[in-house]
Tab-separated table of C-alpha atoms and ligand atoms in Angstrom:
chain	number	residue	atom	x	y	z
A	1	MET	CA	115.110	207.372	-8.820
A	2	ASN	CA	112.810	209.635	-10.807
A	3	THR	CA	113.239	213.029	-9.290
A	4	LYS	CA	112.385	215.335	-12.154
A	5	TYR	CA	109.251	217.463	-12.069
A	6	ILE	CA	108.014	215.781	-15.243
A	7	ASP	CA	108.278	212.381	-13.513
A	8	LEU	CA	106.357	213.592	-10.512
A	9	ILE	CA	103.488	214.893	-12.633
A	10	SER	CA	103.312	211.957	-15.003
A	11	GLN	CA	103.436	209.438	-12.151
A	12	THR	CA	100.840	211.255	-10.057
A	13	TYR	CA	98.381	212.013	-12.846
A	14	ASP	CA	97.387	210.910	-16.242
A	15	PHE	CA	99.610	213.298	-18.201
A	16	PRO	CA	99.637	214.828	-20.823
A	17	GLN	CA	95.969	215.732	-20.980
A	18	GLU	CA	93.750	217.218	-23.670
A	19	GLU	CA	94.558	220.828	-22.736
A	20	PHE	CA	97.918	220.339	-20.974
A	21	THR	CA	100.846	219.218	-23.106
A	22	LEU	CA	104.586	219.736	-23.114
A	23	ASN	CA	106.830	221.439	-25.598
A	24	GLY	CA	110.256	220.209	-24.516
A	25	ASP	CA	110.432	221.195	-20.862
A	26	GLN	CA	107.736	223.869	-21.130
A	27	LEU	CA	104.003	223.671	-20.591
A	28	LYS	CA	101.375	224.371	-23.223
A	29	PHE	CA	97.737	225.013	-22.362
A	30	HIS	CA	95.244	224.528	-25.225
A	31	ASP	CA	98.271	224.753	-27.469
A	32	ILE	CA	99.167	228.177	-26.075
A	33	ASP	CA	102.927	228.454	-25.769
A	34	LEU	CA	102.900	229.882	-22.250
A	35	MET	CA	106.596	230.762	-22.180
A	36	ALA	CA	106.205	232.651	-25.455
A	37	LEU	CA	103.359	234.560	-23.806
A	38	VAL	CA	105.601	235.380	-20.843
A	39	GLU	CA	108.437	236.438	-23.160
A	40	LYS	CA	106.113	238.698	-25.132
A	41	TYR	CA	104.169	240.284	-22.268
A	42	GLY	CA	106.151	239.576	-19.094
A	43	ALA	CA	104.839	238.064	-15.867
A	44	PRO	CA	102.714	238.400	-13.838
A	45	LEU	CA	99.931	238.145	-16.351
A	46	LYS	CA	96.410	236.865	-16.597
A	47	PHE	CA	94.877	235.553	-19.761
A	48	THR	CA	91.571	234.481	-21.218
A	49	TYR	CA	91.525	231.795	-23.878
A	50	LEU	CA	88.214	232.728	-25.482
A	51	PRO	CA	87.478	229.600	-27.589
A	52	LYS	CA	87.064	227.522	-24.412
A	53	ILE	CA	83.902	229.477	-23.605
A	54	SER	CA	82.142	228.418	-26.801
A	55	GLU	CA	83.506	224.906	-26.485
A	56	ASN	CA	81.921	224.426	-23.068
A	57	ILE	CA	78.606	225.940	-24.103
A	58	ILE	CA	78.392	223.696	-27.169
A	59	ARG	CA	79.242	220.609	-25.098
A	60	ALA	CA	76.490	221.287	-22.557
A	61	GLN	CA	73.916	222.076	-25.244
A	62	LYS	CA	74.695	218.777	-26.927
A	63	TRP	CA	74.465	216.767	-23.710
A	64	PHE	CA	71.066	218.261	-22.906
A	65	GLN	CA	69.867	217.717	-26.465
A	66	ASP	CA	71.023	214.086	-26.406
A	67	ALA	CA	69.234	213.477	-23.093
A	68	ILE	CA	66.066	215.133	-24.408
A	69	VAL	CA	66.068	212.873	-27.460
A	70	LYS	CA	66.967	209.738	-25.454
A	71	HIS	CA	64.181	210.243	-22.907
A	72	GLU	CA	61.679	211.546	-25.483
A	73	TYR	CA	61.436	214.589	-23.282
A	74	ASN	CA	58.805	216.936	-24.562
A	75	GLY	CA	60.449	220.217	-23.578
A	76	THR	CA	63.240	222.516	-24.723
A	77	TYR	CA	66.618	223.326	-23.190
A	78	ASN	CA	67.794	226.930	-22.814
A	79	TYR	CA	71.393	227.734	-21.896
A	80	CYS	CA	71.673	231.032	-20.007
A	81	TYR	CA	74.993	232.624	-19.109
A	82	CYS	CA	75.256	233.878	-15.569
A	83	THR	CA	76.964	237.226	-16.191
A	84	LYS	CA	78.200	237.720	-12.631
A	85	SER	CA	80.857	235.064	-13.165
A	86	SER	CA	82.569	237.441	-15.613
A	87	HIS	CA	80.890	240.546	-17.014
A	88	PHE	CA	83.627	241.405	-19.497
A	89	LYS	CA	82.553	242.300	-23.013
A	90	HIS	CA	84.996	239.838	-24.572
A	91	VAL	CA	83.424	237.030	-22.527
A	92	LEU	CA	79.879	237.959	-23.526
A	93	ASP	CA	80.885	238.484	-27.154
A	94	GLU	CA	82.300	234.963	-27.243
A	95	ALA	CA	79.437	233.352	-25.313
A	96	LEU	CA	76.849	235.056	-27.537
A	97	LYS	CA	78.323	233.466	-30.660
A	98	ASN	CA	76.216	230.538	-29.472
A	99	ASP	CA	72.483	230.237	-29.046
A	100	ILE	CA	72.306	231.362	-25.428
A	101	HIS	CA	70.340	233.565	-23.054
A	102	ILE	CA	71.340	235.815	-20.171
A	103	GLU	CA	70.915	235.686	-16.418
A	104	THR	CA	71.402	238.932	-14.491
A	105	SER	CA	71.844	239.672	-10.815
A	106	SER	CA	71.751	243.434	-10.336
A	107	ALA	CA	70.725	246.788	-11.808
A	108	PHE	CA	73.873	247.481	-13.823
A	109	ASP	CA	73.626	244.085	-15.467
A	110	ILE	CA	70.548	245.380	-17.289
A	111	ASP	CA	72.677	248.201	-18.713
A	112	ILE	CA	74.937	245.511	-20.161
A	113	VAL	CA	71.861	243.827	-21.639
A	114	ASN	CA	70.840	247.159	-23.225
A	115	ARG	CA	74.304	247.637	-24.736
A	116	LEU	CA	74.269	244.113	-26.158
A	117	MET	CA	70.819	244.784	-27.596
A	118	GLU	CA	71.983	248.028	-29.241
A	119	LYS	CA	74.816	246.099	-30.870
A	120	GLY	CA	72.409	243.421	-32.096
A	121	LYS	CA	74.156	240.732	-30.042
A	122	ILE	CA	70.938	239.816	-28.307
A	123	THR	CA	67.374	240.300	-29.480
A	124	LYS	CA	63.944	240.494	-27.908
A	125	ASP	CA	63.816	236.697	-28.213
A	126	THR	CA	66.740	236.350	-25.824
A	127	TYR	CA	65.576	235.346	-22.373
A	128	VAL	CA	66.806	237.754	-19.725
A	129	ILE	CA	66.353	235.997	-16.405
A	130	CYS	CA	66.642	238.549	-13.597
A	131	ASN	CA	67.703	237.026	-10.318
A	132	GLY	CA	68.855	238.672	-7.134
A	133	PHE	CA	67.342	240.894	-4.482
A	134	LYS	CA	65.729	243.766	-6.355
A	135	ARG	CA	66.303	247.277	-5.084
A	136	ASP	CA	64.879	250.426	-6.726
A	137	GLN	CA	67.349	250.781	-9.592
A	138	TYR	CA	67.134	247.108	-10.535
A	139	ILE	CA	63.314	247.218	-10.416
A	140	SER	CA	63.342	250.340	-12.567
A	141	ASN	CA	65.795	248.879	-15.119
A	142	ILE	CA	63.831	245.623	-15.384
A	143	SER	CA	60.564	247.482	-15.862
A	144	LYS	CA	62.092	249.674	-18.598
A	145	LEU	CA	63.211	246.545	-20.404
A	146	ILE	CA	59.737	245.032	-20.149
A	147	ASN	CA	58.063	248.332	-21.117
A	148	SER	CA	60.290	248.436	-24.214
A	149	GLY	CA	58.620	245.214	-25.356
A	150	HIS	CA	61.162	242.651	-24.173
A	151	GLN	CA	58.632	239.944	-23.422
A	152	ASN	CA	61.286	237.374	-22.644
A	153	CYS	CA	62.532	239.312	-19.658
A	154	ILE	CA	61.618	237.146	-16.666
A	155	PRO	CA	62.202	238.638	-13.215
A	156	VAL	CA	62.602	235.806	-10.746
A	157	ILE	CA	60.828	236.806	-7.562
A	158	ASP	CA	63.138	236.622	-4.588
A	159	ASN	CA	60.949	238.067	-1.823
A	160	TYR	CA	57.318	238.838	-1.051
A	161	GLU	CA	57.455	242.521	-2.016
A	162	GLU	CA	58.931	242.313	-5.479
A	163	ILE	CA	55.747	241.662	-7.459
A	164	ASP	CA	54.187	244.769	-6.000
A	165	LEU	CA	57.284	246.867	-6.685
A	166	LEU	CA	57.462	245.671	-10.292
A	167	THR	CA	53.779	246.082	-11.126
A	168	ARG	CA	53.834	249.657	-9.812
A	169	VAL	CA	56.338	250.741	-12.480
A	170	THR	CA	55.595	248.384	-15.374
A	171	ASP	CA	52.882	249.217	-17.939
A	172	LYS	CA	52.826	245.917	-19.762
A	173	ASP	CA	51.855	242.405	-18.708
A	174	PHE	CA	54.926	240.354	-17.855
A	175	LYS	CA	56.136	236.887	-16.990
A	176	ILE	CA	57.759	236.013	-13.698
A	177	GLY	CA	59.584	233.179	-12.029
A	178	ILE	CA	59.801	232.277	-8.355
A	179	ARG	CA	62.998	231.240	-6.692
A	180	ILE	CA	62.777	228.374	-4.243
A	181	ALA	CA	64.893	228.945	-1.143
A	182	SER	CA	66.809	225.691	-0.980
A	183	GLU	CA	67.646	223.888	2.214
A	184	GLU	CA	71.411	223.937	2.647
A	185	GLU	CA	73.569	220.886	3.269
A	186	PRO	CA	73.566	219.846	6.959
A	187	LYS	CA	77.190	220.954	7.444
A	188	PHE	CA	76.286	224.550	6.548
A	189	GLU	CA	76.037	227.282	9.141
A	190	PHE	CA	72.396	227.962	8.283
A	191	TYR	CA	69.465	225.799	7.229
A	192	THR	CA	67.673	227.731	4.537
A	193	SER	CA	69.125	229.964	1.847
A	194	ARG	CA	68.281	233.664	2.280
A	195	LEU	CA	67.608	233.766	-1.467
A	196	GLY	CA	64.090	232.952	-2.600
A	197	ILE	CA	60.926	231.713	-0.957
A	198	GLY	CA	60.661	228.559	1.169
A	199	TYR	CA	59.378	225.321	-0.422
A	200	LYS	CA	56.212	225.242	1.630
A	201	ASN	CA	55.336	228.833	0.848
A	202	ILE	CA	55.503	228.681	-2.958
A	203	VAL	CA	51.937	227.504	-3.666
A	204	PRO	CA	50.363	229.779	-0.993
A	205	PHE	CA	52.394	232.700	-2.422
A	206	TYR	CA	51.044	231.932	-5.881
A	207	GLU	CA	47.466	231.747	-4.571
A	208	ASP	CA	47.856	234.929	-2.601
A	209	GLN	CA	49.776	237.266	-4.898
A	210	ILE	CA	49.825	235.893	-8.441
A	211	LYS	CA	46.689	233.936	-9.260
A	212	ASN	CA	44.404	236.960	-9.349
A	213	ASN	CA	46.955	239.427	-10.620
A	214	ASP	CA	46.127	240.022	-14.305
A	215	GLN	CA	49.415	241.717	-15.048
A	216	VAL	CA	51.739	238.857	-14.165
A	217	GLU	CA	51.988	235.345	-15.482
A	218	LEU	CA	53.956	232.777	-13.531
A	219	LYS	CA	56.184	230.968	-16.002
A	220	MET	CA	59.218	229.611	-14.178
A	221	LEU	CA	60.231	227.879	-10.992
A	222	HIS	CA	63.849	228.542	-10.123
A	223	PHE	CA	65.998	226.271	-8.059
A	224	PHE	CA	69.687	226.732	-7.277
A	225	ILE	CA	71.764	224.627	-4.971
A	226	ASN	CA	74.654	226.535	-3.499
A	227	THR	CA	76.973	223.540	-3.423
A	228	GLY	CA	76.369	222.832	-7.102
A	229	ILE	CA	75.112	219.951	-9.210
A	230	ARG	CA	76.719	216.928	-7.574
A	231	ASP	CA	76.022	213.252	-7.710
A	232	ASN	CA	75.184	212.913	-4.031
A	233	ALA	CA	72.108	212.149	-1.942
A	234	TYR	CA	71.698	215.786	-0.924
A	235	TYR	CA	71.457	217.054	-4.513
A	236	TRP	CA	69.035	214.367	-5.689
A	237	ASN	CA	66.907	214.841	-2.600
A	238	GLU	CA	66.703	218.608	-3.122
A	239	LEU	CA	65.874	218.113	-6.796
A	240	GLN	CA	63.049	215.767	-5.824
A	241	LYS	CA	61.685	218.304	-3.327
A	242	CYS	CA	61.806	220.951	-6.021
A	243	LEU	CA	60.035	218.694	-8.518
A	244	ARG	CA	57.269	218.035	-5.989
A	245	VAL	CA	56.757	221.781	-5.696
A	246	TYR	CA	56.806	222.127	-9.481
A	247	THR	CA	54.153	219.470	-10.047
A	248	ARG	CA	51.962	220.831	-7.242
A	249	LEU	CA	52.265	224.308	-8.694
A	250	LYS	CA	51.580	223.130	-12.242
A	251	LYS	CA	48.271	221.623	-11.103
A	252	VAL	CA	46.989	224.962	-9.831
A	253	CYS	CA	48.900	227.246	-12.212
A	254	PRO	CA	48.780	226.045	-15.842
A	255	SER	CA	50.990	228.893	-17.112
A	256	VAL	CA	54.090	227.646	-15.280
A	257	ASP	CA	56.002	225.658	-17.882
A	258	SER	CA	59.728	226.105	-17.131
A	259	LEU	CA	62.147	224.831	-14.533
A	260	ASN	CA	65.391	226.697	-14.013
A	261	ILE	CA	67.967	224.485	-12.310
A	262	GLY	CA	70.461	227.341	-11.879
A	263	GLY	CA	74.219	227.046	-12.208
A	264	GLY	CA	76.644	224.906	-10.269
A	265	PHE	CA	78.381	222.655	-12.759
A	266	PRO	CA	81.853	222.020	-11.332
A	267	ILE	CA	84.984	222.712	-13.367
A	268	LYS	CA	88.343	221.033	-13.531
A	269	ASN	CA	90.252	222.051	-10.401
A	270	SER	CA	92.863	219.302	-10.482
A	271	LEU	CA	94.542	217.076	-13.052
A	272	ALA	CA	92.736	214.223	-11.279
A	273	PHE	CA	89.307	215.853	-11.723
A	274	GLU	CA	86.543	213.474	-12.685
A	275	TYR	CA	82.950	214.435	-13.268
A	276	ASP	CA	80.511	212.789	-15.597
A	277	TYR	CA	78.556	215.758	-16.961
A	278	GLU	CA	76.726	213.630	-19.475
A	279	TYR	CA	75.482	211.191	-16.839
A	280	MET	CA	74.351	214.020	-14.534
A	281	ILE	CA	72.371	215.718	-17.300
A	282	ASP	CA	70.876	212.438	-18.414
A	283	GLU	CA	69.792	211.638	-14.864
A	284	ILE	CA	68.365	215.111	-14.232
A	285	ILE	CA	66.245	214.898	-17.390
A	286	ASN	CA	65.230	211.354	-16.470
A	287	GLN	CA	64.160	212.322	-12.946
A	288	ILE	CA	62.199	215.336	-14.099
A	289	LYS	CA	60.385	213.211	-16.654
A	290	LEU	CA	59.605	210.399	-14.198
A	291	THR	CA	58.247	212.744	-11.530
A	292	CYS	CA	56.087	214.599	-14.039
A	293	GLU	CA	54.725	211.301	-15.383
A	294	GLU	CA	53.912	210.094	-11.868
A	295	GLU	CA	52.052	213.324	-11.187
A	296	ASP	CA	50.509	213.412	-14.623
A	297	VAL	CA	51.715	216.884	-15.571
A	298	PRO	CA	53.590	217.937	-18.736
A	299	VAL	CA	57.359	218.208	-18.388
A	300	PRO	CA	58.829	221.718	-18.058
A	301	HIS	CA	61.231	223.469	-20.415
A	302	ILE	CA	64.667	223.444	-18.808
A	303	PHE	CA	66.847	226.491	-18.150
A	304	THR	CA	70.343	226.513	-16.695
A	305	GLU	CA	72.521	229.449	-15.648
A	306	PHE	CA	76.080	228.167	-15.746
A	307	GLY	CA	78.671	230.718	-14.671
A	308	SER	CA	81.864	228.900	-13.656
A	309	TYR	CA	81.239	226.210	-16.227
A	310	THR	CA	80.915	228.777	-19.023
A	311	VAL	CA	83.948	230.913	-18.311
A	312	GLY	CA	86.066	229.308	-15.583
A	313	GLU	CA	88.134	227.033	-17.796
A	314	SER	CA	89.043	229.888	-20.159
A	315	GLY	CA	91.199	231.751	-17.623
A	316	GLY	CA	94.705	231.466	-16.262
A	317	ALA	CA	97.375	233.390	-14.379
A	318	ILE	CA	101.162	233.181	-14.680
A	319	TYR	CA	103.572	234.378	-12.010
A	320	GLU	CA	107.335	234.351	-11.693
A	321	VAL	CA	108.973	232.962	-8.597
A	322	LEU	CA	111.052	235.920	-7.442
A	323	TYR	CA	112.954	234.530	-4.562
A	324	GLN	CA	113.124	231.628	-2.143
A	325	LYS	CA	113.152	232.025	1.618
A	326	GLN	CA	114.055	229.041	3.749
A	327	GLN	CA	112.378	229.835	7.056
A	328	ASN	CA	113.225	226.594	8.871
A	329	ASP	CA	114.444	223.063	8.068
A	330	ARG	CA	111.209	222.095	6.383
A	331	GLU	CA	109.621	225.250	5.023
A	332	LYS	CA	110.780	226.877	1.842
A	333	TRP	CA	108.771	229.837	0.703
A	334	ASN	CA	108.727	230.588	-3.011
A	335	MET	CA	107.720	234.229	-3.291
A	336	ILE	CA	105.675	235.033	-6.390
A	337	ASN	CA	105.742	238.443	-8.068
A	338	SER	CA	102.086	239.201	-7.321
A	339	SER	CA	99.471	238.462	-4.699
A	340	PHE	CA	97.099	235.512	-4.290
A	341	ILE	CA	94.695	237.513	-2.178
A	342	THR	CA	94.136	240.109	-4.880
A	343	THR	CA	94.522	238.115	-8.094
A	344	LEU	CA	92.930	234.811	-7.041
A	345	PRO	CA	90.779	235.962	-4.132
A	346	ASP	CA	88.861	232.681	-3.856
A	347	SER	CA	92.130	230.910	-2.996
A	348	TRP	CA	92.259	233.030	0.131
A	349	ALA	CA	88.601	233.632	0.957
A	350	ILE	CA	87.143	230.167	0.470
A	351	SER	CA	90.356	228.092	0.207
A	352	LYS	CA	89.526	227.291	-3.384
A	353	ARG	CA	92.115	225.247	-5.228
A	354	PHE	CA	93.003	225.662	-8.891
A	355	ILE	CA	95.223	223.593	-11.167
A	356	MET	CA	98.777	224.796	-10.475
A	357	LEU	CA	101.729	223.726	-12.607
A	358	ALA	CA	105.227	224.859	-13.449
A	359	VAL	CA	105.333	226.609	-16.808
A	360	ASN	CA	109.008	225.855	-17.518
A	361	ARG	CA	111.872	223.686	-16.263
A	362	TRP	CA	109.899	220.397	-16.331
A	363	GLN	CA	113.104	218.377	-16.693
A	364	ASP	CA	114.548	219.796	-13.458
A	365	ARG	CA	114.483	218.183	-10.016
A	366	TYR	CA	111.574	219.135	-7.802
A	367	GLU	CA	111.136	220.200	-4.216
A	368	ARG	CA	108.306	220.779	-1.801
A	369	VAL	CA	107.504	224.461	-1.278
A	370	LEU	CA	104.971	226.924	0.036
A	371	LEU	CA	103.926	229.782	-2.219
A	372	GLY	CA	103.842	233.286	-0.803
A	373	GLY	CA	102.243	236.418	-2.224
A	374	LEU	CA	103.743	239.888	-2.079
A	375	THR	CA	101.345	241.551	0.316
A	376	CYS	CA	102.425	241.673	3.927
A	377	ASP	CA	99.297	239.769	4.900
A	378	SER	CA	100.184	236.404	6.423
A	379	ASP	CA	97.147	234.922	4.683
A	380	ASP	CA	98.565	235.694	1.245
A	381	TYR	CA	99.810	232.169	0.500
A	382	TYR	CA	98.955	228.988	-1.337
A	383	ASN	CA	100.097	225.731	0.184
A	384	SER	CA	98.329	222.761	-1.351
A	385	GLU	CA	96.770	221.396	-4.462
A	386	GLN	CA	93.269	219.989	-4.627
A	387	ASN	CA	94.296	216.366	-4.176
A	388	MET	CA	97.874	216.599	-2.972
A	389	ASN	CA	97.975	218.416	0.344
A	390	ALA	CA	101.290	219.990	-0.689
A	391	ILE	CA	102.933	221.864	-3.517
A	392	TYR	CA	105.851	220.560	-5.519
A	393	LEU	CA	107.731	222.637	-8.064
A	394	PRO	CA	111.053	222.515	-9.913
A	395	LYS	CA	113.860	223.479	-7.543
A	396	TYR	CA	114.390	227.206	-7.178
A	397	GLU	CA	117.555	228.421	-8.928
A	398	LYS	CA	118.470	232.059	-8.674
A	399	GLU	CA	119.913	232.148	-12.188
A	400	ASP	CA	117.193	230.105	-13.898
A	401	PRO	CA	113.805	231.825	-13.472
A	402	LEU	CA	110.817	229.675	-12.672
A	403	PHE	CA	107.317	230.553	-13.898
A	404	ILE	CA	104.185	228.970	-12.503
A	405	GLY	CA	100.675	228.879	-13.903
A	406	PHE	CA	97.270	228.709	-12.249
A	407	PHE	CA	94.598	227.410	-14.596
A	408	ASN	CA	90.829	227.521	-14.903
A	409	THR	CA	90.675	230.750	-12.943
A	410	GLY	CA	88.296	232.550	-15.337
A	411	ALA	CA	85.190	232.821	-13.141
A	412	TYR	CA	84.527	235.370	-10.391
A	413	GLN	CA	88.188	236.244	-9.601
A	414	GLU	CA	88.148	239.624	-11.371
A	415	SER	CA	84.868	240.834	-9.903
A	416	ILE	CA	85.604	239.603	-6.394
A	417	GLY	CA	89.142	240.979	-6.622
A	418	GLY	CA	87.796	244.337	-7.824
A	419	PHE	CA	89.570	244.420	-11.208
A	420	GLY	CA	91.122	247.851	-11.804
A	421	GLY	CA	90.355	249.022	-8.277
A	422	LEU	CA	92.285	249.426	-5.073
A	423	GLN	CA	94.529	246.455	-4.245
A	424	HIS	CA	95.805	245.138	-0.918
A	425	CYS	CA	99.236	246.675	-0.138
A	426	LEU	CA	98.874	248.463	-3.501
A	427	ILE	CA	100.188	245.420	-5.367
A	428	PRO	CA	98.958	246.246	-8.885
A	429	SER	CA	96.545	244.058	-10.889
A	430	PRO	CA	98.548	242.222	-13.535
A	431	LYS	CA	98.157	242.792	-17.253
A	432	HIS	CA	95.449	240.799	-18.986
A	433	ILE	CA	95.820	239.108	-22.375
A	434	LEU	CA	93.057	237.828	-24.625
A	435	ILE	CA	93.766	234.788	-26.783
A	436	GLN	CA	91.692	233.935	-29.823
A	437	LYS	CA	91.901	231.150	-32.371
A	438	ASN	CA	92.190	232.189	-36.021
A	439	GLU	CA	90.426	230.410	-38.860
A	440	ASP	CA	93.608	228.533	-39.775
A	441	GLY	CA	93.878	227.217	-36.196
A	442	SER	CA	96.737	229.520	-35.190
A	443	LEU	CA	96.391	231.625	-32.047
A	444	SER	CA	96.489	235.398	-31.759
A	445	THR	CA	97.009	237.403	-28.602
A	446	GLU	CA	95.905	240.900	-27.698
A	447	LEU	CA	96.600	243.031	-24.647
A	448	PHE	CA	93.263	243.763	-22.951
A	449	SER	CA	94.610	245.762	-20.041
A	450	GLU	CA	98.015	246.901	-18.836
A	451	GLN	CA	99.306	246.229	-15.363
A	452	GLN	CA	97.899	248.868	-13.024
A	453	LYS	CA	100.086	251.908	-12.593
A	454	SER	CA	100.871	253.886	-9.492
A	455	GLU	CA	98.823	256.830	-10.867
A	456	ASP	CA	95.751	254.591	-11.238
A	457	LEU	CA	95.858	253.669	-7.584
A	458	LEU	CA	96.797	257.112	-6.307
A	459	LYS	CA	93.890	258.602	-8.211
A	460	ILE	CA	91.440	256.212	-6.538
A	461	LEU	CA	93.003	257.158	-3.215
A	462	GLY	CA	92.314	260.850	-3.729
A	463	TYR	CA	95.892	261.947	-4.444
A	464	HIS	CA	94.791	263.101	-7.860
A	465	GLY	CA	96.038	266.617	-8.553
A	466	ILE	CA	97.899	266.969	-5.230
B	501	PLP	C1	71.064	232.328	-9.163
B	501	PLP	C2	72.382	231.842	-9.622
B	501	PLP	N1	72.465	231.274	-10.827
B	501	PLP	C3	73.653	230.835	-11.310
B	501	PLP	C4	74.809	230.977	-10.575
B	501	PLP	C5	76.089	230.490	-11.180
B	501	PLP	O1	76.672	229.473	-10.478
B	501	PLP	P1	77.970	228.743	-11.041
B	501	PLP	O2	78.979	229.772	-11.309
B	501	PLP	O3	78.331	227.806	-9.954
B	501	PLP	O4	77.532	228.021	-12.284
B	501	PLP	C6	74.757	231.566	-9.311
B	501	PLP	C7	75.987	231.699	-8.514
B	501	PLP	O5	76.049	232.182	-7.434
B	501	PLP	C8	73.497	232.000	-8.824
B	501	PLP	O6	73.403	232.568	-7.616
C-alpha cells in the first residue's frame, strides 16, 4: 500500500508541476529551495517571488495580442495593474518593468503614482485609471494630477456627483470613464453592485451630465464582474449586456473608444486548477468584435485591471507545525506557529483556499489533520483544500519538525491583514523575504521586513514611553 505523502500527492494530482518540484523529500517552488529559505530565515515567513509578476503580465499581454491579430481586431490592449491587490514598492517596481498602466482605488494611491512618477517609473503616457468612491482627498489628488498635465489620468465615475466635484477643482479639460453597476449572480445577497451606475442609466447620465459639459470627454466604459472572468452563462450574459450599453453609447457619444473589463482572472488555487486563459481572452475579443460589427460601430480599445492575476501567484507563506493535539478519536489538530486569521485573512473571512503542501518529509507516511492557528479564536483554522475536503500531511513527529507551505497568497492578504499593524491576540506578522532571479538564473533573497516585535505592537497600543 502506498502510504507516503509523495504517493498521495502524485496519485491525486498531476505531480510534479511546472512550479512545484521535489528535491529529495523536500519541496521546491519555482526552483526556490524552500527548506534552505527556512534554514536561513526561520519560520514562520512570507515571501514574494518577484519574477512571477512579470511572467504573468507578459503571458496576458501575449494572449491579448494574439487574439487581436487572429480576429483582425482594430483596437489596442492596455494592461493596468490594480494596485490594491498589493501596493508594495517591490511589486510595483517589478510590474512596471513591463509596458503597463495603473489602476487606483483611493486618495493615497495617487501619492504612490506621484512617487513612481518622480522616480521616472511611470510617465505622463501611463494611464492612471481612478476607480472607487471619490471623497474629498481623492478628488483633490486626482485633480492635481490632471492639473499637472497628466492627460492619461482617467477618473472612472462611480456616482452622480463625481463629475461636479471634479470639475470644481480641475482647471484643465479631462477624460472620464463611467463604471457600469453590474447585476450580481442570482445567489448573491443583493441584485446590483453598489459600485457604478446602473445599465439603464448610463446613456441618460451621459445626455444629462456629460454631453454638454465642455470640460469632460467620455472615453471609457468600465465593467467589472465581482465573481471574475469565468466561462459561464452569467459572465457571457453580463458581457453582452455591457456591450449593448457600449454600442448604444458609442452611437450618441463618438469620443467613447475604450472598454475596461476590470480584473477577475482566477489564479491557481489547487494543484488540480484548470482555466483556459487563452480561450477566454480569444472569446472576449471575438464577442466584442461581433457585437460591434452587428451594431456597426468601431471596436473599443481594451483595458484590464488584473490584481490577483498579476501578483497572487508570486506569494507564499511557510509555517512550522509546533505541536499536535488529538482532541478525539478522529480529530488531530496540527498547531502552526502563526495565525491564519492574521496572515491569510481571506482563508478565514471568505473561506478562500490556497495551495497547501508539506515543505519537507515527503517520503514519510501521511495522516489526516486539521490545522490550527495560534490565536485563541476558534475560527483560526484551516481544514480543507480546494478540491479535497480534507487536509493530509506527513505524520507529526515531535523530533522531526514539519514545515508547511501555502502558495499563491500574494494578493490582498497583506492589506486586508493590516501588514505591520495590530494583530489578533498580538501574534506578530511574520518576516517577509523577497526573492529575485539573477541574470545567470540563480536566485537571491533579501529580507524585506523582520517579524513584528513586541515594541512595535505596544507602541501602536499607546504603551509607548510608559
Ligand atoms: C474595479 C476593480 N478592478 C480590478 C479589481 C481587481 O480584481 P482581481 O484582483 O480579481 O483581478 C478589483 C477588485 O476588487 C476592482 O474592484
